[in-house]
Coordinates of C-alpha atoms in Angstrom, one line a residue:
Chain V
M105 CA 0.0 0.0 0.0
T106 CA 1.2 3.5 -0.7
A107 CA 0.0 5.9 1.9
I108 CA 0.9 9.5 1.0
T109 CA 2.8 10.9 3.9
A110 CA 2.6 14.6 4.2
G111 CA 6.0 16.2 4.5
T112 CA 4.8 18.7 7.0
A113 CA 3.1 16.2 9.3
P114 CA 3.5 17.5 12.9
S115 CA 4.5 14.1 14.3
H116 CA 4.9 10.4 13.6
I117 CA 1.7 9.7 15.6
R118 CA -0.4 11.8 13.3
S119 CA 1.0 10.1 10.1
D120 CA 0.4 6.7 11.7
Q121 CA -3.2 7.6 12.4
L122 CA -3.6 8.7 8.8
R123 CA -2.2 5.5 7.5
R124 CA -4.4 3.4 9.7
A125 CA -7.5 5.3 8.6
A126 CA -6.6 4.8 4.9
Q127 CA -6.0 1.1 5.6
R128 CA -9.4 0.8 7.2
R129 CA -11.1 2.5 4.3
R130 CA -9.4 0.1 1.8
I131 CA -10.6 -2.9 3.8
L132 CA -14.1 -1.6 3.9
E133 CA -14.0 -0.9 0.2
S134 CA -12.9 -4.4 -0.7
V135 CA -15.4 -6.0 1.7
G136 CA -18.2 -3.9 0.2
A137 CA -17.2 -4.7 -3.4
T138 CA -16.8 -8.4 -2.7
G139 CA -20.2 -8.5 -0.9
L140 CA -22.0 -6.7 -3.7
G141 CA -20.3 -8.9 -6.3
L142 CA -21.3 -12.1 -4.5
F143 CA -24.9 -10.9 -4.2
L144 CA -25.0 -10.2 -8.0
I145 CA -23.5 -13.5 -8.8
A146 CA -26.1 -15.3 -6.6
W147 CA -28.9 -13.2 -8.1
T148 CA -27.8 -14.1 -11.7
L149 CA -27.1 -17.7 -11.0
F150 CA -30.1 -18.6 -8.9
P151 CA -32.4 -19.2 -11.9
F152 CA -29.7 -21.2 -13.6
Y153 CA -29.4 -23.3 -10.5
N154 CA -33.1 -24.0 -10.5
I155 CA -33.1 -24.9 -14.2
F156 CA -30.1 -27.2 -13.8
M157 CA -31.5 -28.9 -10.7
V158 CA -34.8 -29.6 -12.3
S159 CA -33.0 -31.0 -15.4
I160 CA -31.1 -33.6 -13.4
E161 CA -34.0 -34.7 -11.2
G162 CA -35.6 -38.0 -12.0
H163 CA -39.0 -37.7 -13.5
N164 CA -40.8 -38.4 -10.2
D165 CA -38.7 -36.1 -8.1
V166 CA -39.7 -32.9 -9.8
F167 CA -40.7 -30.1 -7.4
S168 CA -40.0 -32.1 -4.3
S169 CA -38.3 -29.7 -1.9
H170 CA -34.6 -30.2 -1.6
V171 CA -31.4 -28.2 -2.3
W172 CA -29.8 -31.0 -4.4
P173 CA -31.7 -33.9 -6.0
A174 CA -31.5 -37.2 -4.1
H175 CA -30.8 -39.2 -7.2
P176 CA -29.2 -36.8 -9.8
T177 CA -29.2 -38.2 -13.3
L178 CA -28.2 -37.1 -16.7
H179 CA -30.9 -39.3 -18.3
E180 CA -33.1 -36.4 -19.4
Y181 CA -30.2 -35.0 -21.4
W182 CA -29.8 -38.3 -23.2
V183 CA -33.5 -38.2 -24.0
V184 CA -33.2 -34.7 -25.5
V185 CA -30.1 -35.6 -27.5
T186 CA -31.6 -38.8 -28.9
Q187 CA -35.0 -37.2 -29.6
S188 CA -36.6 -40.0 -27.7
Y189 CA -39.7 -38.3 -26.5
W190 CA -42.7 -37.3 -28.6
Y191 CA -42.3 -33.6 -28.0
L192 CA -38.7 -33.8 -29.1
N193 CA -39.1 -35.7 -32.3
Y194 CA -37.8 -32.7 -34.3
F195 CA -35.4 -31.4 -31.8
W196 CA -32.2 -31.4 -33.9
R197 CA -34.1 -30.0 -36.9
Q198 CA -35.5 -27.3 -34.7
Y199 CA -32.1 -26.6 -33.2
G200 CA -30.6 -26.4 -36.6
R201 CA -33.3 -23.9 -37.6
S202 CA -32.6 -21.8 -34.5
V203 CA -28.9 -21.8 -35.4
L204 CA -29.7 -20.9 -39.0
L205 CA -32.1 -18.1 -37.9
A206 CA -29.5 -16.6 -35.5
G207 CA -26.8 -16.9 -38.0
S208 CA -28.8 -15.2 -40.8
V209 CA -30.0 -12.4 -38.5
T210 CA -26.4 -11.8 -37.3
G211 CA -24.9 -11.9 -40.8
L212 CA -27.5 -9.8 -42.4
T213 CA -27.4 -7.2 -39.6
L214 CA -23.7 -6.9 -39.8
L215 CA -23.7 -6.7 -43.5
I216 CA -26.5 -4.1 -43.9
G217 CA -25.3 -2.1 -40.8
S218 CA -21.6 -2.0 -41.8
L219 CA -22.4 -1.2 -45.5
T220 CA -24.8 1.6 -44.5
S221 CA -22.4 3.1 -41.9
Y222 CA -19.6 2.9 -44.5
V223 CA -21.5 4.7 -47.1
I224 CA -22.8 7.4 -44.7
G225 CA -19.7 7.8 -42.6
R226 CA -16.8 7.1 -45.0
M227 CA -18.0 7.8 -48.5
R228 CA -19.8 10.8 -47.1
I229 CA -22.8 10.7 -49.3
R230 CA -25.0 13.8 -49.1
H231 CA -27.8 13.8 -46.6
G232 CA -26.6 10.5 -45.2
W233 CA -27.8 11.6 -41.7
V234 CA -31.4 11.2 -43.0
I235 CA -30.9 7.5 -43.5
S236 CA -29.4 6.9 -40.0
N237 CA -32.0 9.0 -38.3
A238 CA -34.8 7.4 -40.2
A239 CA -33.5 4.0 -39.2
L240 CA -33.4 5.0 -35.5
L241 CA -36.9 6.4 -35.8
T242 CA -38.2 2.8 -36.2
Y243 CA -37.5 2.3 -32.5
V244 CA -40.3 4.8 -31.7
I245 CA -42.8 2.0 -32.2
P246 CA -42.3 -1.0 -29.8
A247 CA -41.4 -4.2 -31.6
S248 CA -44.4 -6.1 -30.2
F249 CA -46.8 -3.6 -31.8
L250 CA -45.5 -4.6 -35.2
A251 CA -46.1 -8.3 -34.6
I252 CA -49.6 -8.2 -36.2
P253 CA -48.6 -6.3 -39.3
F254 CA -45.6 -8.6 -39.7
Y255 CA -47.9 -11.6 -39.3
R256 CA -50.2 -10.3 -42.0
L257 CA -47.3 -9.5 -44.3
A258 CA -45.9 -13.0 -44.0
Q259 CA -49.3 -14.4 -44.8
D260 CA -49.9 -12.2 -47.8
Y261 CA -46.5 -13.1 -49.2
G262 CA -46.8 -16.8 -48.4
M263 CA -43.9 -16.7 -46.1
M264 CA -45.6 -18.4 -43.1
N265 CA -43.4 -21.2 -41.8
H266 CA -40.5 -20.0 -43.8
L267 CA -37.5 -18.9 -41.9
V268 CA -37.3 -15.8 -44.1
A269 CA -40.2 -14.2 -42.2
P270 CA -38.7 -14.1 -38.7
V271 CA -35.3 -13.3 -40.1
A272 CA -36.7 -10.3 -41.9
A273 CA -38.5 -9.1 -38.8
L274 CA -35.5 -9.5 -36.5
V275 CA -33.1 -7.9 -38.9
T276 CA -35.4 -5.0 -39.1
F277 CA -35.1 -4.5 -35.3
A278 CA -31.4 -5.1 -35.1
T279 CA -30.2 -3.0 -38.0
P280 CA -30.9 0.5 -36.7
Y281 CA -28.9 -0.2 -33.6
A282 CA -26.1 -1.7 -35.7
I283 CA -26.0 1.4 -37.9
F284 CA -25.9 3.7 -34.8
I285 CA -23.1 1.8 -33.1
F286 CA -21.1 1.4 -36.3
Q287 CA -21.3 5.1 -37.1
N288 CA -20.2 6.0 -33.7
Y289 CA -17.3 3.6 -33.7
G290 CA -16.4 4.4 -37.2
A291 CA -16.0 8.0 -36.3
S292 CA -13.0 7.0 -34.2
I293 CA -11.2 5.5 -37.3
P294 CA -9.3 8.4 -38.9
I295 CA -10.6 9.2 -42.4
E296 CA -7.0 9.6 -43.5
L297 CA -6.7 5.8 -43.6
D298 CA -9.4 5.8 -46.3
E299 CA -7.6 8.6 -48.1
A300 CA -4.3 6.8 -47.9
A301 CA -5.9 3.7 -49.3
R302 CA -7.5 5.6 -52.1
I303 CA -4.1 7.0 -53.1
D304 CA -2.7 3.5 -52.7
G305 CA -5.2 2.5 -55.4
A306 CA -8.0 0.8 -53.4
S307 CA -11.5 0.9 -54.7
P308 CA -14.4 1.8 -52.3
L309 CA -15.2 -1.9 -52.0
Q310 CA -11.5 -2.8 -51.3
I311 CA -11.3 -0.1 -48.6
Y312 CA -14.5 -1.5 -47.1
L313 CA -13.2 -5.1 -47.0
R314 CA -9.5 -4.5 -46.3
I315 CA -9.4 -1.3 -44.1
Y316 CA -12.9 -0.6 -42.7
M317 CA -14.0 -4.1 -41.7
P318 CA -10.8 -5.2 -40.0
L319 CA -10.7 -2.0 -38.0
M320 CA -14.4 -2.3 -37.1
A321 CA -13.8 -5.7 -35.6
P322 CA -14.6 -4.8 -31.9
A323 CA -17.8 -3.1 -33.0
L324 CA -18.7 -6.0 -35.3
V325 CA -18.2 -8.4 -32.4
A326 CA -20.4 -6.3 -30.1
V327 CA -23.2 -5.8 -32.5
G328 CA -22.9 -9.4 -33.8
T329 CA -23.4 -10.7 -30.3
Y330 CA -26.3 -8.4 -29.8
A331 CA -28.0 -9.5 -33.0
M332 CA -27.4 -13.1 -32.3
L333 CA -28.8 -12.9 -28.8
L334 CA -31.8 -10.9 -30.1
A335 CA -32.6 -13.8 -32.5
W336 CA -31.8 -16.5 -30.0
N337 CA -33.9 -15.0 -27.2
D338 CA -36.8 -14.0 -29.4
Y339 CA -40.0 -15.9 -28.9
L340 CA -42.8 -13.7 -30.1
Y341 CA -42.0 -13.5 -33.8
Q342 CA -40.9 -17.1 -34.1
F343 CA -44.1 -18.2 -32.4
L344 CA -46.3 -16.1 -34.7
L345 CA -44.5 -16.8 -38.0
L346 CA -43.5 -20.5 -37.5
S347 CA -46.3 -22.7 -36.4
S348 CA -45.8 -26.1 -38.0
K349 CA -43.8 -28.6 -36.0
A350 CA -41.2 -29.1 -38.7
S351 CA -40.6 -25.4 -39.3
M352 CA -40.5 -24.1 -35.7
T353 CA -37.5 -23.2 -33.7
V354 CA -36.4 -24.4 -30.2
P355 CA -38.1 -21.6 -28.2
V356 CA -41.4 -22.2 -29.9
A357 CA -41.0 -26.0 -29.5
L358 CA -40.1 -25.5 -25.8
A359 CA -43.4 -23.7 -25.2
Q360 CA -45.3 -26.6 -26.7
F361 CA -44.3 -28.7 -23.7
L362 CA -47.0 -26.9 -21.7
N363 CA -49.7 -27.7 -24.2
S364 CA -50.7 -31.1 -22.9
D365 CA -51.8 -32.3 -19.4
E366 CA -48.5 -34.0 -18.9
A367 CA -45.7 -31.4 -18.2
P368 CA -42.3 -32.9 -18.4
W369 CA -40.5 -30.2 -16.5
N370 CA -37.2 -31.9 -16.3
L371 CA -37.0 -32.5 -20.0
M372 CA -38.0 -29.0 -20.7
M373 CA -35.2 -27.7 -18.4
A374 CA -32.7 -30.0 -20.0
T375 CA -33.7 -28.7 -23.4
A376 CA -33.3 -25.2 -22.1
I377 CA -29.8 -25.8 -21.0
V378 CA -28.8 -27.4 -24.3
Y379 CA -30.3 -24.3 -26.0
A380 CA -28.5 -21.9 -23.7
A381 CA -25.1 -23.3 -24.4
P382 CA -24.2 -21.5 -27.7
P383 CA -24.7 -17.9 -26.5
I384 CA -22.5 -18.7 -23.4
A385 CA -19.8 -20.2 -25.6
T386 CA -20.0 -17.3 -28.0
Y387 CA -19.6 -14.8 -25.3
Y388 CA -16.6 -16.6 -23.9
M389 CA -15.0 -16.8 -27.3
F390 CA -15.3 -13.1 -28.0
R391 CA -15.2 -11.5 -24.6
K392 CA -11.6 -10.3 -25.1
R393 CA -12.2 -8.9 -28.5
M394 CA -15.2 -7.0 -27.4
T395 CA -13.0 -4.5 -25.6
A396 CA -9.9 -4.7 -27.8
G397 CA -8.9 -1.3 -29.2
L398 CA -7.6 -2.2 -32.6
T399 CA -7.2 1.2 -33.9
L400 CA -4.6 2.3 -31.4
G401 CA -1.3 3.3 -33.0
G402 CA -2.5 3.9 -36.5
V403 CA -2.1 7.6 -36.2
K404 CA 0.0 9.8 -34.0
G405 CA 0.5 8.5 -30.5
Chain K
M15 CA -9.1 29.3 -52.8
Q16 CA -8.6 31.3 -55.9
G17 CA -5.9 32.3 -58.3
V18 CA -3.3 29.7 -57.4
D19 CA -1.1 29.5 -60.4
L20 CA 1.8 27.2 -59.8
D21 CA 4.2 25.5 -62.2
I22 CA 6.3 22.8 -60.6
R23 CA 9.3 21.6 -62.5
D24 CA 10.4 18.0 -62.7
R25 CA 12.4 16.7 -59.7
E26 CA 11.8 19.9 -57.9
F27 CA 11.2 20.2 -54.1
I28 CA 8.4 22.7 -53.6
V29 CA 7.3 23.8 -50.2
L30 CA 3.9 25.4 -49.7
V31 CA 4.1 27.5 -46.6
G32 CA 1.7 29.8 -44.8
P33 CA -0.4 30.2 -41.7
S34 CA -3.1 27.7 -40.9
G35 CA -6.2 28.1 -43.1
C36 CA -4.2 29.7 -45.9
G37 CA -5.2 27.0 -48.4
K38 CA -1.9 25.1 -48.6
T39 CA -3.3 21.8 -47.5
T40 CA -6.3 22.3 -49.8
T41 CA -3.9 22.9 -52.7
L42 CA -2.1 19.7 -51.9
R43 CA -5.3 17.7 -51.5
M44 CA -6.4 19.0 -54.9
I45 CA -3.2 17.8 -56.5
A46 CA -3.8 14.4 -54.7
G47 CA -7.4 14.3 -56.0
L48 CA -8.9 14.1 -52.5
E49 CA -10.5 17.4 -53.0
E50 CA -12.2 18.6 -56.1
A51 CA -11.2 21.8 -57.8
T52 CA -14.4 23.7 -58.6
S53 CA -12.6 25.6 -61.4
G54 CA -9.2 25.7 -62.9
E55 CA -7.0 22.9 -64.2
I56 CA -4.5 20.6 -62.7
Y57 CA -1.8 18.9 -64.9
I58 CA 0.6 16.3 -63.9
D59 CA 3.2 15.6 -66.6
D60 CA 1.1 17.7 -69.1
Q61 CA -1.8 15.4 -68.5
L62 CA -5.0 17.1 -67.3
V63 CA -6.0 15.2 -64.1
N64 CA -9.0 17.1 -62.8
D65 CA -11.2 14.1 -63.4
V66 CA -8.6 11.5 -62.8
A67 CA -9.1 9.4 -59.6
P68 CA -6.3 9.7 -57.0
K69 CA -5.0 6.2 -57.7
D70 CA -4.5 7.0 -61.4
R71 CA -2.6 10.2 -60.8
D72 CA 0.6 8.3 -60.0
I73 CA 1.2 10.2 -56.7
A74 CA 2.0 9.2 -53.2
M75 CA 1.1 11.1 -50.1
V76 CA 2.5 11.2 -46.6
F77 CA -0.2 12.4 -44.1
Q78 CA 0.2 14.6 -41.0
N79 CA -0.9 11.7 -38.8
Y80 CA 0.9 9.2 -41.0
A81 CA -2.4 7.2 -41.6
L82 CA -0.7 3.8 -41.3
Y83 CA -3.1 0.9 -41.4
P84 CA -3.1 -0.2 -37.7
H85 CA -4.0 -3.8 -38.5
M86 CA -1.2 -4.4 -40.9
S87 CA 2.5 -5.0 -40.3
V88 CA 5.0 -2.5 -41.6
F89 CA 5.7 -4.7 -44.6
Q90 CA 2.0 -5.0 -45.3
N91 CA 1.6 -1.2 -44.9
M92 CA 4.3 -0.5 -47.3
S93 CA 3.3 -3.1 -49.9
F94 CA -0.5 -2.4 -49.7
G95 CA -0.6 -0.3 -52.9
L96 CA 1.7 -2.7 -54.8
R97 CA -0.4 -5.7 -53.8
L98 CA -3.5 -3.9 -55.0
K99 CA -1.8 -3.5 -58.3
R100 CA -1.1 -7.2 -58.4
M101 CA 2.6 -6.7 -58.7
P102 CA 4.6 -9.9 -58.6
K103 CA 5.7 -11.0 -55.1
D104 CA 9.4 -10.8 -55.9
E105 CA 9.2 -7.3 -57.2
I106 CA 7.2 -6.2 -54.1
K107 CA 9.8 -7.7 -51.8
K108 CA 12.6 -6.0 -53.7
R109 CA 11.0 -2.6 -53.6
V110 CA 10.1 -2.8 -49.9
A111 CA 13.6 -4.0 -49.1
E112 CA 15.0 -1.1 -51.1
A113 CA 12.8 1.5 -49.4
A114 CA 13.5 -0.1 -46.0
R115 CA 17.2 0.2 -46.7
I116 CA 17.0 3.9 -47.6
L117 CA 15.0 4.7 -44.5
D118 CA 16.8 2.3 -42.2
I119 CA 13.7 0.4 -41.1
G120 CA 14.7 -3.1 -42.2
E121 CA 14.4 -4.4 -38.7
L122 CA 10.8 -3.2 -38.2
L123 CA 9.1 -4.9 -41.2
D124 CA 7.1 -7.4 -39.0
R125 CA 6.0 -4.9 -36.4
R126 CA 2.6 -3.2 -36.1
P127 CA 2.3 0.6 -36.2
R128 CA 1.4 0.8 -32.5
Q129 CA 4.7 -0.8 -31.7
L130 CA 6.7 2.0 -33.4
S131 CA 7.9 5.3 -32.1
G132 CA 6.8 8.6 -33.8
G133 CA 9.9 8.8 -35.8
Q134 CA 9.7 5.2 -37.0
R135 CA 6.0 5.7 -38.0
Q136 CA 7.1 8.7 -40.0
R137 CA 9.7 6.6 -41.8
V138 CA 7.2 3.9 -42.5
A139 CA 4.8 6.5 -43.9
M140 CA 7.6 7.7 -46.2
G141 CA 8.5 4.1 -47.1
R142 CA 4.9 3.5 -48.2
A143 CA 5.3 6.5 -50.6
I144 CA 8.7 5.5 -51.9
V145 CA 7.9 1.9 -52.8
R146 CA 5.4 3.1 -55.3
H147 CA 7.9 5.0 -57.4
P148 CA 5.4 7.7 -58.0
K149 CA 5.8 10.8 -60.2
V150 CA 5.0 13.1 -57.3
F151 CA 5.4 12.9 -53.6
L152 CA 3.0 14.9 -51.5
F153 CA 3.8 15.7 -47.9
D154 CA 1.1 17.2 -45.6
E155 CA 2.8 18.7 -42.6
P156 CA 4.6 15.4 -42.0
L157 CA 6.8 16.6 -39.1
S158 CA 4.2 18.5 -37.0
N159 CA 3.5 15.5 -34.7
L160 CA 7.1 15.0 -33.7
D161 CA 9.0 16.6 -30.9
A162 CA 11.4 19.4 -31.7
K163 CA 14.6 17.3 -31.7
L164 CA 13.2 14.5 -33.9
R165 CA 11.7 17.0 -36.2
V166 CA 15.1 18.5 -37.1
Q167 CA 16.5 14.9 -37.5
M168 CA 13.6 13.9 -39.8
R169 CA 13.9 17.1 -41.8
T170 CA 17.4 16.2 -42.7
E171 CA 16.2 12.7 -43.5
I172 CA 13.5 13.9 -45.9
K173 CA 16.1 16.0 -47.6
K174 CA 18.4 13.0 -48.0
V175 CA 15.6 10.8 -49.3
H176 CA 14.7 13.4 -51.9
Q177 CA 18.3 13.7 -53.0
H178 CA 18.4 9.9 -53.3
V179 CA 15.2 9.2 -55.2
M180 CA 14.9 12.7 -56.9
T181 CA 11.1 12.6 -57.2
T182 CA 9.2 15.8 -57.7
T183 CA 7.9 16.7 -54.2
V184 CA 5.2 19.1 -52.9
Y185 CA 5.6 19.6 -49.2
V186 CA 3.1 21.5 -47.0
T187 CA 4.1 23.1 -43.7
H188 CA 3.4 26.1 -41.5
D189 CA 6.9 26.1 -40.3
Q190 CA 9.0 28.5 -42.2
V191 CA 12.3 26.9 -41.0
E192 CA 11.2 23.7 -42.7
A193 CA 10.3 25.6 -45.8
M194 CA 13.7 27.4 -45.9
T195 CA 15.8 24.3 -45.3
L196 CA 14.0 21.9 -47.6
A197 CA 12.8 23.8 -50.5
D198 CA 14.2 24.4 -54.0
R199 CA 11.4 26.9 -54.3
V200 CA 9.1 28.2 -51.6
V201 CA 5.5 29.1 -52.3
V202 CA 4.2 31.5 -49.6
M203 CA 0.5 31.4 -49.3
N204 CA -2.0 33.5 -47.4
G205 CA -5.8 33.7 -47.5
G206 CA -6.1 31.3 -50.4
L207 CA -3.7 33.2 -52.5
I208 CA -0.1 32.8 -53.5
E209 CA 1.9 35.7 -52.1
Q210 CA 5.3 34.8 -53.6
I211 CA 7.1 32.0 -55.3
G212 CA 10.8 31.9 -55.2
S213 CA 13.9 30.3 -53.9
P214 CA 14.4 30.4 -50.1
E215 CA 17.0 33.0 -50.6
E216 CA 14.7 35.1 -52.7
V217 CA 11.8 35.1 -50.3
Y218 CA 14.1 36.0 -47.5
R219 CA 16.1 38.7 -49.3
A220 CA 13.5 40.2 -51.5
P221 CA 10.0 39.6 -50.2
R222 CA 7.4 40.8 -52.6
T223 CA 4.6 41.7 -50.1
R224 CA 4.3 42.8 -46.5
F225 CA 3.0 39.4 -45.6
V226 CA 6.0 37.5 -46.9
A227 CA 8.3 40.1 -45.2
G228 CA 6.6 39.4 -41.9
F229 CA 6.2 35.7 -42.3
I230 CA 9.6 34.5 -43.4
G231 CA 12.5 34.9 -41.0
S232 CA 12.8 34.4 -37.3
P233 CA 12.6 36.6 -35.3
T234 CA 10.3 38.4 -37.6
M235 CA 11.2 41.5 -39.5
N236 CA 10.7 44.8 -37.8
L237 CA 7.9 46.7 -39.5
L238 CA 7.5 50.3 -38.5
P239 CA 5.4 53.1 -39.9
C240 CA 7.6 55.8 -41.4
R241 CA 7.6 58.9 -43.7
L242 CA 10.0 59.2 -46.6
I243 CA 11.5 62.7 -46.7
A244 CA 14.1 64.5 -48.9
N245 CA 17.2 65.7 -47.2
G246 CA 19.3 67.8 -49.5
S247 CA 20.3 65.5 -52.4
G248 CA 19.5 62.3 -50.4
L249 CA 16.4 60.6 -48.9
E250 CA 15.7 59.8 -45.3
V251 CA 13.4 57.5 -43.5
H252 CA 11.7 59.4 -40.7
L253 CA 10.8 56.9 -38.0
S254 CA 10.4 59.2 -35.0
E255 CA 11.6 62.5 -33.6
W256 CA 14.9 60.8 -32.5
L257 CA 15.3 58.3 -35.3
R258 CA 15.9 59.1 -38.9
L259 CA 17.8 56.8 -41.2
P260 CA 19.5 57.7 -44.5
V261 CA 18.5 55.7 -47.6
P262 CA 21.5 54.3 -49.5
P263 CA 22.2 56.2 -52.7
E264 CA 21.5 53.2 -54.9
R265 CA 17.9 53.1 -53.7
R266 CA 17.3 56.8 -54.4
Q267 CA 15.9 56.1 -57.9
R268 CA 13.6 53.4 -56.7
Y269 CA 12.0 55.4 -53.9
Q270 CA 12.1 58.9 -55.5
G271 CA 8.4 59.0 -56.4
R272 CA 7.3 58.2 -52.8
V273 CA 8.9 61.3 -51.2
G274 CA 6.4 62.7 -48.6
S275 CA 4.2 59.6 -48.4
E276 CA 3.5 57.4 -45.3
L277 CA 5.1 54.0 -45.8
V278 CA 6.1 51.0 -43.7
F279 CA 9.8 50.5 -43.1
G280 CA 11.1 47.0 -42.8
L281 CA 14.4 45.8 -41.4
R282 CA 15.3 42.3 -40.1
P283 CA 16.7 42.0 -36.5
E284 CA 19.9 40.5 -38.0
H285 CA 20.5 43.7 -39.9
L286 CA 20.4 45.8 -36.8
T287 CA 23.4 44.9 -34.7
E288 CA 26.1 46.4 -32.4
G289 CA 28.5 48.9 -33.8
R290 CA 31.7 47.3 -35.1
G291 CA 34.3 49.9 -35.7
E292 CA 34.0 52.0 -38.9
L293 CA 30.7 52.4 -40.5
S294 CA 30.5 50.8 -44.0
P295 CA 28.5 52.5 -46.8
G296 CA 24.8 52.2 -46.5
T297 CA 24.8 51.8 -42.7
A298 CA 23.8 54.2 -40.0
A299 CA 24.5 54.2 -36.3
F300 CA 22.2 55.5 -33.5
D301 CA 21.8 55.2 -29.7
A302 CA 18.7 53.2 -28.6
P303 CA 17.3 53.0 -25.0
L304 CA 17.0 49.2 -24.4
D305 CA 13.7 48.0 -23.1
V306 CA 14.2 44.2 -22.9
V307 CA 17.3 42.1 -23.3
E308 CA 16.9 38.4 -24.1
P309 CA 20.1 36.3 -24.1
M310 CA 19.8 33.2 -26.4
G311 CA 23.3 31.9 -26.0
M312 CA 24.7 32.3 -29.4
E313 CA 23.3 35.8 -29.7
T314 CA 21.2 38.2 -27.7
M315 CA 18.0 39.9 -28.7
V316 CA 17.6 43.4 -27.5
Y317 CA 14.4 45.3 -27.8
F318 CA 13.7 49.0 -27.8
I319 CA 10.6 51.1 -28.5
V320 CA 10.3 53.5 -31.5
D321 CA 7.1 55.6 -31.2
G322 CA 5.1 52.8 -29.5
T323 CA 6.4 50.0 -31.8
E324 CA 8.8 47.4 -30.4
V325 CA 11.9 46.9 -32.5
C326 CA 14.2 43.9 -32.2
A327 CA 17.9 43.9 -32.8
R328 CA 20.2 40.8 -32.9
V329 CA 23.5 41.5 -31.2
N330 CA 26.6 39.7 -30.1
P331 CA 26.1 38.7 -26.4
A332 CA 29.5 40.2 -25.5
A333 CA 28.4 43.6 -26.8
A334 CA 24.8 43.6 -25.5
G335 CA 23.9 46.4 -23.1
K336 CA 21.5 46.0 -20.1
A337 CA 17.8 46.8 -20.0
G338 CA 17.3 50.5 -19.2
E339 CA 20.7 51.5 -20.6
R340 CA 21.4 53.0 -24.0
M341 CA 23.2 51.0 -26.6
R342 CA 24.8 52.0 -29.9
L343 CA 23.3 50.1 -32.7
V344 CA 24.1 50.0 -36.5
A345 CA 21.4 49.5 -39.1
D346 CA 22.4 48.0 -42.4
L347 CA 20.1 49.9 -44.7
N348 CA 21.3 48.0 -47.8
Q349 CA 18.9 45.4 -46.5
M350 CA 15.9 47.7 -45.8
H351 CA 12.5 47.4 -47.4
L352 CA 9.8 50.0 -47.9
I353 CA 6.2 48.8 -48.1
D354 CA 3.3 50.7 -49.5
P355 CA 0.6 50.3 -46.7
K356 CA -2.2 50.6 -49.3
S357 CA -1.3 47.8 -51.6
D358 CA 0.9 45.9 -49.0
L359 CA 3.5 45.5 -51.8
V360 CA 7.2 46.0 -51.2
I361 CA 8.4 49.0 -53.3

């Protein structure tokens, strides 16, 4: 610890007192921070604990009151993975569709968002601000209000039970945010890099691919994660637009579990955990890059 | 920007100099093609390039903040333009190695820009320009982000590189010392106009306008309001009740028509020094009450007031008087300038 000792302190006693007071404050601070941290961890993990506990309980044990199941079993996971329950007949197909949906939403959002921000922010088209403001304006209407219009649109165009419908809806909601973030982040990349590349002979498309996109990596990861989670966590649009068993995604299928008299809670929770794995893995993969400042050092330092 | 008429010769090192906002950077960016000229014509090698894209103008530019691509290594930075042109790999390697040798950055080729010091980044930025073997180099205040010591070093380096590759160069700076030391010809700009084009020697010795007289040279030229009067067969510059300086006979013809008019008298501090024995022709001595004395080591600046205007003289430290004392100074009037305050032109 580095206590700052005043040069004009009247005596050693006084500086000792000061040092002890500073020490006390530091201990209090760390105790407080640790306590708050533990509380938040517990708060976040408690639902997970519940889900996990229910998923490893035997079928007859569900909702009996205990902290840890008497006979923990991974049997339910086996049932999910092998699709050996009638609710789960299409599980892997539905899972694949969820992955495809999230992937398409993420990819399209990044593509549309980055191209738009590139054209507005880097190529400096006239009145570009109109586009970005108009995009943000869509957030004035809550997404759930648009569910019915989207439902009708999908029906009119024969897109019901096609993945295209929820992808289109979710990309619509993710893109304005993407444009906003990309434009803000892009403003921190010096325009001289584009000019240098232009003089070096790069076309606008080459600048986009070889200069802009690599430097936007942190923003791409952040927005990509956002778009992926938006699609992964969405229920409303997938429920409205995908209704046949073969076309639905995991969240919709999961809700079906509650449709009959029999409610296999442990299976449902096991499915939920299998479904929750990809976002957690993605987050861990990219957590470092989300904060990486790639543009440091390109210009004067 | 208007009326910028500039003809740059092959292999010449041209420096555009002027205060910020004078249009020098805009001129450079128009040559580069980053800025569009609303009127007028730009030629490179007798080819009209107004509507030619920057990449087809065969130019290379070094930016003020270097604009190195942060996600590429030094080698990738330098070879980016060549790779876009799909030049053979061996040729790219050869050219980068050659530029790295000239700039002494061979060791750094695998590093990223953020691992380099300011001076090294500057070299890489120059290397990126050199490898392309362009017709024209454009420099946009390339040294303004370096500390004073490094700036002097890099200035010499740039001069060396130019002597080595002998490519036509247009260099923009607001630092007149850079302009004087680097240029074959200096273009002094102000308010979007060219004030004067000439060799460093010319703009220093024979400024054409009041702006050039005041801008070039450090410390700046003393500019004082005066009246030109006839004194018998000769002319005199009347600066104040106590200070009248005789105009050298050779200048009499030139100034004859201005007798009686209010003018501005200009004389550089280095032409106002301590008395050294006999007065040579064209010089005049006077006693000045010193106001401020600033020793600089090699020389001492002494200041005195003439009718409310501070005047600076550059004297030998050994001869310098003290503030409050009177000191005998000699003005070399062979170096004087008279400026018409209405047109701001040097007469």
